[in-house]
Short mmCIF file of C-alpha atoms in Angstrom, two decimals:
data_model
loop_
_atom_site.label_atom_id
_atom_site.label_comp_id
_atom_site.label_asym_id
_atom_site.label_seq_id
_atom_site.Cartn_x
_atom_site.Cartn_y
_atom_site.Cartn_z
CA MET A 1 30.33 65.29 70.29
CA PRO A 2 32.36 66.91 73.29
CA THR A 3 32.06 70.28 74.90
CA PHE A 4 34.56 72.45 76.99
CA ASP A 5 32.94 70.10 80.12
CA ASP A 6 34.12 67.27 78.85
CA VAL A 7 38.21 68.48 78.78
CA LEU A 8 37.39 70.10 81.89
CA GLU A 9 36.54 66.06 82.88
CA GLU A 10 40.17 64.89 81.22
CA VAL A 11 42.70 67.90 82.54
CA GLY A 12 40.66 67.87 86.26
CA LYS A 13 37.84 69.83 87.50
CA PHE A 14 39.80 71.05 90.17
CA GLY A 15 42.80 70.09 90.59
CA LEU A 16 46.20 71.25 91.89
CA TYR A 17 46.11 73.66 89.28
CA GLN A 18 42.58 75.08 89.79
CA LYS A 19 44.01 75.35 94.20
CA LEU A 20 46.26 77.61 93.41
CA ILE A 21 44.66 80.07 91.55
CA LEU A 22 42.27 79.82 94.52
CA GLY A 23 44.74 80.60 96.55
CA LEU A 24 46.26 83.15 94.83
CA VAL A 25 42.68 84.73 95.20
CA CYS A 26 42.04 84.50 98.35
CA LEU A 27 45.47 85.59 99.44
CA SER A 28 44.61 89.13 97.61
CA SER A 29 41.24 88.89 99.38
CA ALA A 30 43.21 88.54 102.66
CA ALA A 31 45.64 91.34 102.34
CA PHE A 32 42.78 94.10 102.26
CA SER A 33 40.63 92.21 104.85
CA TYR A 34 42.20 94.44 107.99
CA LEU A 35 41.11 97.33 106.05
CA TYR A 36 37.16 96.06 106.52
CA VAL A 37 37.35 94.95 109.92
CA GLY A 38 39.95 97.02 111.19
CA PHE A 39 37.59 99.75 111.30
CA VAL A 40 35.76 97.93 114.62
CA PHE A 41 38.93 98.72 116.46
CA LEU A 42 39.97 102.32 115.26
CA ALA A 43 36.49 103.63 115.36
CA VAL A 44 35.27 102.63 118.48
CA THR A 45 33.43 105.57 120.03
CA PRO A 46 33.98 105.05 124.10
CA ASP A 47 31.42 107.16 126.60
CA HIS A 48 32.00 110.82 126.48
CA TRP A 49 30.84 113.69 128.28
CA CYS A 50 31.39 117.86 127.79
CA ARG A 51 34.23 119.34 129.04
CA SER A 52 33.29 121.89 131.70
CA PRO A 53 35.51 124.39 133.07
CA GLY A 54 36.15 124.16 136.73
CA VAL A 55 34.93 120.45 137.22
CA THR A 56 37.83 118.84 137.86
CA GLU A 57 39.28 121.22 140.11
CA LEU A 58 35.94 121.23 142.01
CA ARG A 59 36.33 117.19 141.89
CA ASN A 60 39.70 117.42 143.10
CA LYS A 61 38.52 119.70 146.15
CA CYS A 62 35.61 117.73 147.18
CA ASN A 63 37.12 114.28 146.49
CA TRP A 64 34.57 112.65 144.24
CA SER A 65 34.80 109.81 142.69
CA LEU A 66 33.81 109.72 139.05
CA GLU A 67 30.19 108.79 139.05
CA GLN A 68 29.93 111.45 141.32
CA GLU A 69 31.29 113.75 139.23
CA LYS A 70 28.82 112.90 136.59
CA ASN A 71 25.93 112.93 138.86
CA TYR A 72 26.60 115.91 140.15
CA THR A 73 27.93 117.70 137.22
CA LEU A 74 26.75 116.72 134.51
CA PRO A 75 22.23 116.69 132.70
CA LEU A 76 20.19 113.51 131.85
CA GLY A 77 20.34 112.75 128.49
CA ARG A 78 16.91 114.46 126.56
CA SER A 79 15.48 110.80 126.86
CA GLY A 80 14.89 111.21 130.69
CA SER A 81 17.00 108.45 131.22
CA SER A 82 19.40 107.80 134.06
CA SER A 83 22.13 107.87 131.64
CA HIS A 84 23.54 111.52 131.18
CA SER A 85 23.71 113.45 128.22
CA GLN A 86 26.59 113.26 125.84
CA CYS A 87 26.65 116.33 123.90
CA GLU A 88 25.19 119.27 126.19
CA ARG A 89 26.71 120.14 129.34
CA TYR A 90 24.99 122.83 132.14
CA ASP A 91 25.54 126.22 131.43
CA ILE A 92 27.09 127.36 134.43
CA ASP A 93 30.10 128.51 135.85
CA TRP A 94 31.79 125.76 138.27
CA ASN A 95 34.80 128.15 139.76
CA SER A 96 32.12 129.82 141.76
CA SER A 97 32.40 130.11 145.16
CA SER A 98 29.04 129.36 146.19
CA VAL A 99 29.43 125.63 144.41
CA SER A 100 28.97 122.86 147.62
CA CYS A 101 30.16 119.25 147.34
CA GLU A 102 27.38 118.49 149.28
CA ASN A 103 24.51 119.94 146.37
CA PRO A 104 26.50 121.68 143.94
CA LEU A 105 23.76 122.38 141.74
CA LEU A 106 21.78 123.86 145.10
CA PHE A 107 22.96 127.54 144.09
CA VAL A 108 21.55 127.39 140.54
CA GLN A 109 18.22 126.24 140.87
CA ASN A 110 16.50 128.66 142.61
CA GLY A 111 13.57 126.02 142.82
CA SER A 112 13.62 124.81 139.64
CA TRP A 113 15.16 121.28 137.52
CA ASP A 114 15.47 122.85 134.82
CA LEU A 115 18.49 124.40 134.49
CA PRO A 116 19.88 125.98 131.45
CA ARG A 117 21.96 123.79 128.95
CA THR A 118 24.53 124.20 126.61
CA ALA A 119 26.74 122.37 123.14
CA CYS A 120 30.05 121.38 124.55
CA GLN A 121 32.56 124.20 124.02
CA ASP A 122 35.54 122.99 125.70
CA GLY A 123 35.81 119.47 123.83
CA TRP A 124 35.04 116.39 125.22
CA VAL A 125 36.33 113.75 128.55
CA PHE A 126 36.49 110.18 127.36
CA GLU A 127 36.01 106.95 129.67
CA ASN A 128 39.37 105.83 130.05
CA GLY A 129 39.48 102.71 127.37
CA LEU A 130 41.59 99.67 126.61
CA SER A 131 43.36 101.82 123.77
CA SER A 132 42.65 105.53 121.63
CA SER A 133 41.03 105.50 118.74
CA ILE A 134 40.50 108.11 115.77
CA VAL A 135 37.16 109.35 117.86
CA THR A 136 39.26 110.20 120.57
CA GLU A 137 42.23 111.27 118.67
CA PHE A 138 39.71 113.86 116.97
CA GLU A 139 36.90 113.73 118.79
CA LEU A 140 34.54 112.09 116.28
CA VAL A 141 31.35 112.73 118.95
CA CYS A 142 27.59 114.65 118.73
CA SER A 143 28.31 117.52 115.85
CA GLU A 144 31.30 116.03 114.42
CA ALA A 145 29.86 112.76 114.39
CA TRP A 146 29.32 112.00 110.84
CA LYS A 147 32.94 112.71 109.89
CA LEU A 148 33.13 108.92 111.28
CA ASP A 149 30.88 107.78 109.18
CA LEU A 150 32.57 109.56 106.25
CA SER A 151 36.10 108.01 106.72
CA GLN A 152 34.77 104.81 106.35
CA ALA A 153 32.38 105.23 103.08
CA CYS A 154 35.08 106.93 101.65
CA LEU A 155 37.04 103.75 102.26
CA ASN A 156 34.55 101.92 100.54
CA LEU A 157 34.46 104.64 97.30
CA GLY A 158 38.18 103.72 97.10
CA PHE A 159 37.42 100.16 96.88
CA THR A 160 35.37 101.21 94.19
CA LEU A 161 37.53 102.87 91.81
CA GLY A 162 39.94 100.45 92.97
CA THR A 163 37.61 97.04 91.54
CA ILE A 164 37.52 99.01 87.72
CA ILE A 165 41.47 99.60 87.78
CA MET A 166 42.45 96.13 88.90
CA GLY A 167 40.01 94.41 87.08
CA PHE A 168 41.87 95.82 83.55
CA ALA A 169 45.49 94.45 85.82
CA ALA A 170 44.06 91.48 86.38
CA ASP A 171 43.60 90.22 83.59
CA THR A 172 47.66 90.42 83.23
CA LEU A 173 48.58 88.44 86.73
CA ILE A 174 45.80 85.65 86.24
CA PRO A 175 45.06 83.40 83.83
CA GLU A 176 42.35 84.09 81.64
CA SER A 177 39.53 81.33 81.23
CA PRO A 178 40.11 78.94 79.09
CA ARG A 179 35.81 78.67 77.96
CA TRP A 180 35.83 82.35 77.74
CA MET A 181 38.72 82.31 75.13
CA LEU A 182 37.11 79.63 73.19
CA SER A 183 33.82 82.12 72.69
CA GLN A 184 35.95 85.04 71.34
CA LYS A 185 37.72 82.54 69.02
CA LYS A 186 40.99 82.40 70.86
CA ASN A 187 41.51 79.28 69.59
CA ALA A 188 45.81 79.09 69.98
CA GLU A 189 45.56 80.58 73.94
CA ALA A 190 42.91 78.18 75.13
CA ILE A 191 44.47 75.22 74.19
CA ASN A 192 48.10 76.69 75.89
CA VAL A 193 45.72 76.96 79.17
CA ILE A 194 44.31 73.49 78.83
CA GLN A 195 47.69 72.27 78.15
CA LYS A 196 49.01 73.99 81.26
CA ILE A 197 46.11 72.74 83.62
CA ALA A 198 46.36 69.01 82.52
CA LYS A 199 50.49 69.43 83.28
CA THR A 200 49.86 70.58 86.30
CA ASN A 201 46.86 68.57 87.94
CA GLY A 202 49.36 65.41 86.40
CA ASN A 203 46.73 64.47 83.77
CA ASN A 204 47.37 64.17 80.03
CA PHE A 205 45.28 65.93 76.99
CA PRO A 206 44.46 63.87 74.25
CA LYS A 207 46.44 64.70 71.20
CA ASP A 208 43.06 64.42 68.54
CA PHE A 209 39.72 66.18 70.36
CA GLU A 210 37.43 68.50 68.85
CA ILE A 211 35.95 71.42 71.62
CA VAL A 212 32.41 72.49 70.47
CA GLU A 213 31.92 76.02 71.21
CA GLU A 214 29.20 78.61 70.34
CA CYS A 215 30.56 80.55 66.98
CA SER A 216 27.67 83.67 67.31
CA GLU A 217 26.84 87.02 68.75
CA ASP A 218 29.06 86.25 71.60
CA LEU A 219 32.49 87.75 70.17
CA ASN A 220 30.86 90.50 70.82
CA HIS A 221 31.80 92.73 73.86
CA PRO A 222 28.71 92.75 76.73
CA SER A 223 27.36 96.14 77.96
CA PHE A 224 25.08 96.55 80.75
CA VAL A 225 22.08 96.74 77.74
CA ASP A 226 22.67 93.24 77.25
CA LEU A 227 21.94 92.54 81.65
CA VAL A 228 18.77 94.08 81.34
CA ARG A 229 17.43 93.27 77.36
CA THR A 230 16.06 89.85 77.96
CA PRO A 231 13.52 88.62 80.89
CA GLN A 232 15.36 86.37 82.51
CA ILE A 233 18.81 87.98 82.61
CA ARG A 234 17.18 91.20 83.52
CA LYS A 235 15.72 89.66 86.41
CA HIS A 236 18.69 87.91 87.38
CA THR A 237 20.39 91.33 86.92
CA LEU A 238 18.23 93.33 89.29
CA ILE A 239 17.78 90.41 92.21
CA LEU A 240 21.18 89.99 92.56
CA MET A 241 22.20 92.94 91.93
CA PHE A 242 19.71 93.92 95.66
CA ASN A 243 21.33 91.00 97.02
CA TRP A 244 24.95 92.23 96.93
CA PHE A 245 23.92 95.62 98.06
CA ALA A 246 21.94 93.78 101.24
CA ILE A 247 24.09 91.33 101.60
CA THR A 248 27.06 93.84 102.00
CA LEU A 249 25.19 96.16 103.68
CA ILE A 250 24.24 93.52 106.74
CA TYR A 251 27.05 91.80 106.76
CA GLN A 252 29.28 95.28 106.89
CA GLY A 253 26.84 96.46 109.49
CA LEU A 254 27.11 93.94 111.34
CA VAL A 255 30.71 93.84 112.09
CA MET A 256 30.83 97.74 112.70
CA ARG A 257 27.98 97.17 115.44
CA LEU A 258 30.55 95.02 117.59
CA GLY A 259 32.15 98.40 118.40
CA THR A 260 28.50 100.19 119.91
CA LEU A 261 27.85 97.11 121.94
CA GLY A 262 30.11 98.37 124.94
CA GLY A 263 31.06 95.09 126.58
CA ASN A 264 34.65 93.32 125.83
CA ILE A 265 35.05 94.57 122.23
CA TYR A 266 37.44 91.74 121.40
CA LEU A 267 35.79 88.47 122.98
CA ASP A 268 32.82 89.62 120.54
CA PHE A 269 34.80 90.15 117.66
CA PHE A 270 36.33 87.10 118.28
CA ILE A 271 32.68 85.30 118.35
CA SER A 272 31.58 87.38 115.15
CA GLY A 273 34.54 85.62 113.26
CA ALA A 274 34.32 82.12 114.75
CA VAL A 275 30.07 81.68 113.17
CA GLU A 276 31.96 81.89 109.58
CA ILE A 277 33.42 78.84 110.27
CA PRO A 278 30.19 76.77 110.83
CA ALA A 279 28.71 78.86 107.70
CA ALA A 280 30.93 77.72 105.45
CA ILE A 281 30.88 73.83 106.49
CA ILE A 282 27.15 74.63 105.93
CA ILE A 283 27.40 75.63 102.09
CA LEU A 284 30.05 72.74 101.85
CA LEU A 285 27.56 69.87 103.34
CA THR A 286 24.27 71.50 101.53
CA ILE A 287 25.11 73.03 97.48
CA GLU A 288 25.64 69.59 96.05
CA ARG A 289 22.80 67.98 98.30
CA ILE A 290 20.27 70.53 98.29
CA GLY A 291 21.26 73.25 95.71
CA ARG A 292 22.10 77.16 95.91
CA ARG A 293 18.98 78.66 95.68
CA LEU A 294 17.31 77.03 99.49
CA PRO A 295 20.55 77.86 101.51
CA PHE A 296 21.49 81.17 99.66
CA ALA A 297 18.11 82.51 100.23
CA ALA A 298 18.02 80.26 103.97
CA GLY A 299 21.00 82.61 104.60
CA CYS A 300 19.46 85.95 104.08
CA LEU A 301 15.95 85.07 105.75
CA LEU A 302 17.90 83.55 108.48
CA SER A 303 19.87 86.78 108.95
CA GLY A 304 16.61 89.10 108.49
CA ALA A 305 14.94 87.43 111.31
CA SER A 306 17.33 87.48 113.60
CA CYS A 307 18.31 90.83 113.49
CA LEU A 308 14.47 91.87 113.47
CA ILE A 309 14.13 89.27 117.24
CA ALA A 310 17.75 91.07 118.73
CA ALA A 311 15.73 94.43 118.10
CA LEU A 312 12.97 93.44 120.50
CA ILE A 313 15.24 92.20 122.96
CA PRO A 314 15.46 94.35 125.81
CA ASP A 315 18.51 95.49 126.95
CA SER A 316 18.31 93.95 130.65
CA ILE A 317 19.19 90.90 128.58
CA SER A 318 21.78 92.57 126.45
CA TRP A 319 23.80 89.49 126.03
CA LEU A 320 20.65 87.46 124.50
CA SER A 321 20.55 89.91 121.76
CA THR A 322 23.91 90.05 120.99
CA ALA A 323 23.62 85.98 120.80
CA VAL A 324 21.28 86.41 118.52
CA ALA A 325 22.64 88.59 116.29
CA PHE A 326 25.88 86.81 115.83
CA VAL A 327 22.78 83.84 114.47
CA GLY A 328 22.23 86.45 111.80
CA LYS A 329 26.08 86.86 111.25
CA LEU A 330 26.31 83.21 110.23
CA GLY A 331 23.17 83.64 108.34
CA ILE A 332 24.37 86.23 105.91
CA THR A 333 28.02 85.36 105.99
CA MET A 334 26.50 82.03 104.31
CA SER A 335 24.54 84.37 101.75
CA ILE A 336 27.54 86.25 101.27
CA GLU A 337 30.06 82.74 100.49
CA MET A 338 26.63 81.62 98.32
CA VAL A 339 26.16 85.06 96.24
CA VAL A 340 29.56 84.86 94.34
CA PHE A 341 29.20 81.75 92.38
CA VAL A 342 25.79 81.84 91.91
CA ASN A 343 25.92 85.26 90.10
CA ALA A 344 28.52 83.44 87.86
CA GLU A 345 26.45 80.28 87.07
CA LEU A 346 23.71 82.91 86.05
CA TYR A 347 24.98 84.12 82.61
CA PRO A 348 26.45 83.26 79.56
CA THR A 349 30.28 83.00 79.37
CA PHE A 350 30.81 85.88 77.00
CA MET A 351 29.16 88.10 79.73
CA ARG A 352 30.10 86.46 83.06
CA ASN A 353 32.82 88.51 84.06
CA PHE A 354 31.28 91.74 82.97
CA GLY A 355 27.63 90.72 84.46
CA VAL A 356 29.37 89.39 88.28
CA SER A 357 31.41 93.31 87.79
CA VAL A 358 28.70 95.26 87.47
CA CYS A 359 26.49 92.98 89.93
CA SER A 360 29.23 92.70 92.75
CA SER A 361 29.82 96.73 92.19
CA LEU A 362 26.26 97.15 93.90
CA CYS A 363 28.38 95.21 97.06
CA ASP A 364 30.72 98.76 97.28
CA ILE A 365 27.24 101.23 97.98
CA GLY A 366 25.98 98.95 100.74
CA GLY A 367 29.39 99.01 102.09
CA VAL A 368 29.27 103.20 101.80
CA ALA A 369 25.61 103.07 103.64
CA ALA A 370 26.35 100.71 106.42
CA PRO A 371 28.15 103.26 108.56
CA PHE A 372 25.63 106.14 108.33
CA ILE A 373 23.15 102.65 109.71
CA VAL A 374 24.49 101.67 112.08
CA TYR A 375 25.94 104.73 113.55
CA ARG A 376 23.78 107.39 112.99
CA LEU A 377 20.76 105.36 113.79
CA ALA A 378 21.83 103.83 117.14
CA GLY A 379 22.10 107.10 117.77
CA THR A 380 18.31 107.31 118.39
CA TRP A 381 17.59 103.84 119.06
CA VAL A 382 20.16 100.80 119.66
CA GLY A 383 18.16 98.75 118.23
CA LEU A 384 17.14 100.80 114.73
CA PRO A 385 19.84 99.65 112.82
CA LEU A 386 19.04 95.67 113.79
CA VAL A 387 15.39 96.78 112.45
CA VAL A 388 16.58 97.76 108.87
CA PHE A 389 19.27 95.12 108.65
CA GLY A 390 16.22 92.14 109.46
CA VAL A 391 13.59 94.14 106.74
CA ILE A 392 16.29 94.42 103.83
CA GLY A 393 17.26 90.86 104.90
CA LEU A 394 14.02 88.90 104.49
CA ILE A 395 13.61 91.61 101.66
CA ALA A 396 16.43 89.70 100.11
CA GLY A 397 15.77 86.26 100.92
CA SER A 398 12.79 86.08 99.38
CA LEU A 399 13.28 87.65 96.32
CA VAL A 400 16.49 84.96 96.12
CA LEU A 401 13.49 82.09 95.95
CA LEU A 402 12.85 83.69 92.33
CA LEU A 403 15.70 83.18 90.94
CA PRO A 404 16.09 79.50 89.07
CA GLU A 405 18.19 76.40 91.11
CA THR A 406 21.30 76.07 88.98
CA LYS A 407 22.19 72.56 90.49
CA GLY A 408 22.85 69.73 88.21
CA LEU A 409 23.15 72.22 85.63
CA THR A 410 26.18 73.13 82.91
CA LEU A 411 27.31 76.77 82.75
CA PRO A 412 25.11 78.56 80.42
CA ASP A 413 27.26 79.72 76.98
CA THR A 414 24.57 81.71 75.42
CA ILE A 415 21.53 84.16 76.00
CA GLU A 416 19.51 81.06 74.81
CA ASP A 417 20.70 78.66 77.58
CA VAL A 418 19.89 81.66 80.45
CA GLU A 419 16.44 82.18 78.80
CA ASN A 420 15.92 78.27 78.97
CA ILE A 421 17.87 77.43 82.06
CA THR A 422 14.55 76.75 84.21
CA ARG A 423 14.70 73.41 82.31
CA THR A 424 16.69 70.72 83.22
CA LYS A 425 20.47 69.37 82.22
CA GLU A 426 19.36 67.03 79.39
CA LYS A 427 16.46 69.28 78.06
CA ILE A 428 18.57 71.84 77.18
CA LEU A 429 19.28 71.97 73.20
CA LYS A 430 21.74 73.46 71.75
CA THR A 431 21.23 73.57 68.25
CA HIS A 432 22.49 76.25 67.32
CA TYR A 433 26.45 75.34 68.28
CA GLN A 434 29.01 75.31 65.29
CA PRO A 435 32.25 73.38 65.92
CA VAL A 436 35.38 75.12 66.53
CA VAL A 437 38.15 73.49 65.57
CA LEU A 438 41.42 73.61 66.52
CA HIS A 439 44.13 72.51 63.94
CA SER A 440 47.84 72.41 64.76
CA THR A 441 48.32 75.25 62.82
CA ASP A 442 46.58 77.43 66.09
CA ILE A 443 49.18 76.38 68.31
CA LYS A 444 52.62 76.62 69.39
CA ASP A 445 53.34 73.17 69.76
CA PRO A 446 51.48 71.38 66.90
CA THR A 447 53.06 67.99 68.31
CA SER A 448 51.12 67.64 71.70
CA VAL A 449 47.67 68.89 70.66
CA LYS A 450 45.52 68.73 67.54
CA MET A 451 41.28 68.95 66.64
CA VAL A 452 40.02 67.57 63.62
CA SER A 453 36.71 67.98 62.01
CA GLU A 454 34.36 64.81 61.89
CA THR A 455 33.02 66.81 58.95
#
């Protein structure tokens, strides 16, 4: 007896209608993409140091270069490296007449190199860059740097709230799934959508057709309890929630990190975006040949391993570290593309949208955590964020291997289907189905479609 999947074969699985809907969804996503990636340019933190009263006048008087000014008047970083301190200055008066141009610190050293320091009290000097940023505009460095993280975190919190609100509004913009309509006994609405799909795709929907769909507890509205009640669905929910969090954390973290590398940010950003093209091609070539689980897991594992390797590469060959990190970006892009439809394939029809919404809400949490990891941990060690991303990526990829392979299986309609999802397509028994018979009185145009029962 034909099911909804048989109907899709008649009206077109991915015809013009489905492509138009996909295009609209992609346009809505593209409209907000600059909010995610624009932060890379808006939050650029250039090299900076404390503004010291009298230093500018002394530099002009002594005709120093910028490098000479730094070497003569700035303390070294606390790590003892050759780089200067960005958040402290010498607590001395540079307007003193005893200051010489050849050795300006001689008058306060008194045989000791341990000169008094103090925090920046008169603002900062920022190295001239290609453009200003919110960091230079509002001096969001040192003790004020946490506000930079907070601004991006608030953006992701806003997306979380918007997801809840627009989730209801979207029902008025994008047609509901006929499969879901049938499971909710919205027979007339389902037939109208099926007719529209067939017409747009240039196909004819048979006049006499009977669709078998489940008539059971699925009519109830799903709740979070349904996502953790049974063993398989509970496992899927926990693994997918962690993966949504991990994938978004790593993806956004690697994008934000571009603003901390100190190289050509525009070139780095271009390469980072370009690697997403081969990632998409790899997915298209593998999902129907290899399946879902292995490319999904491979993307996370590749990203995690690349981040760990990049973190351990010496600073002297930083270009290699950047190149390896781009490989990690390719891997995490594969995963972020896979998690979207794998999530949908692991839930029954009546809770599919709800399951995807709950699991994907963790991506906003990952987006909130990303700036704090990228910018705060990098202050301790520039490679530390990559270590965090690497460990999380490896854990996420390992967990994906615990999910079932859904290649070749029809979308599950009931909880029992999900609990038996490890069986092959031919072995899935649906003896609990009862036919949903749609009569001519169920639709506005009774002459176009009529479904009759064979019983």
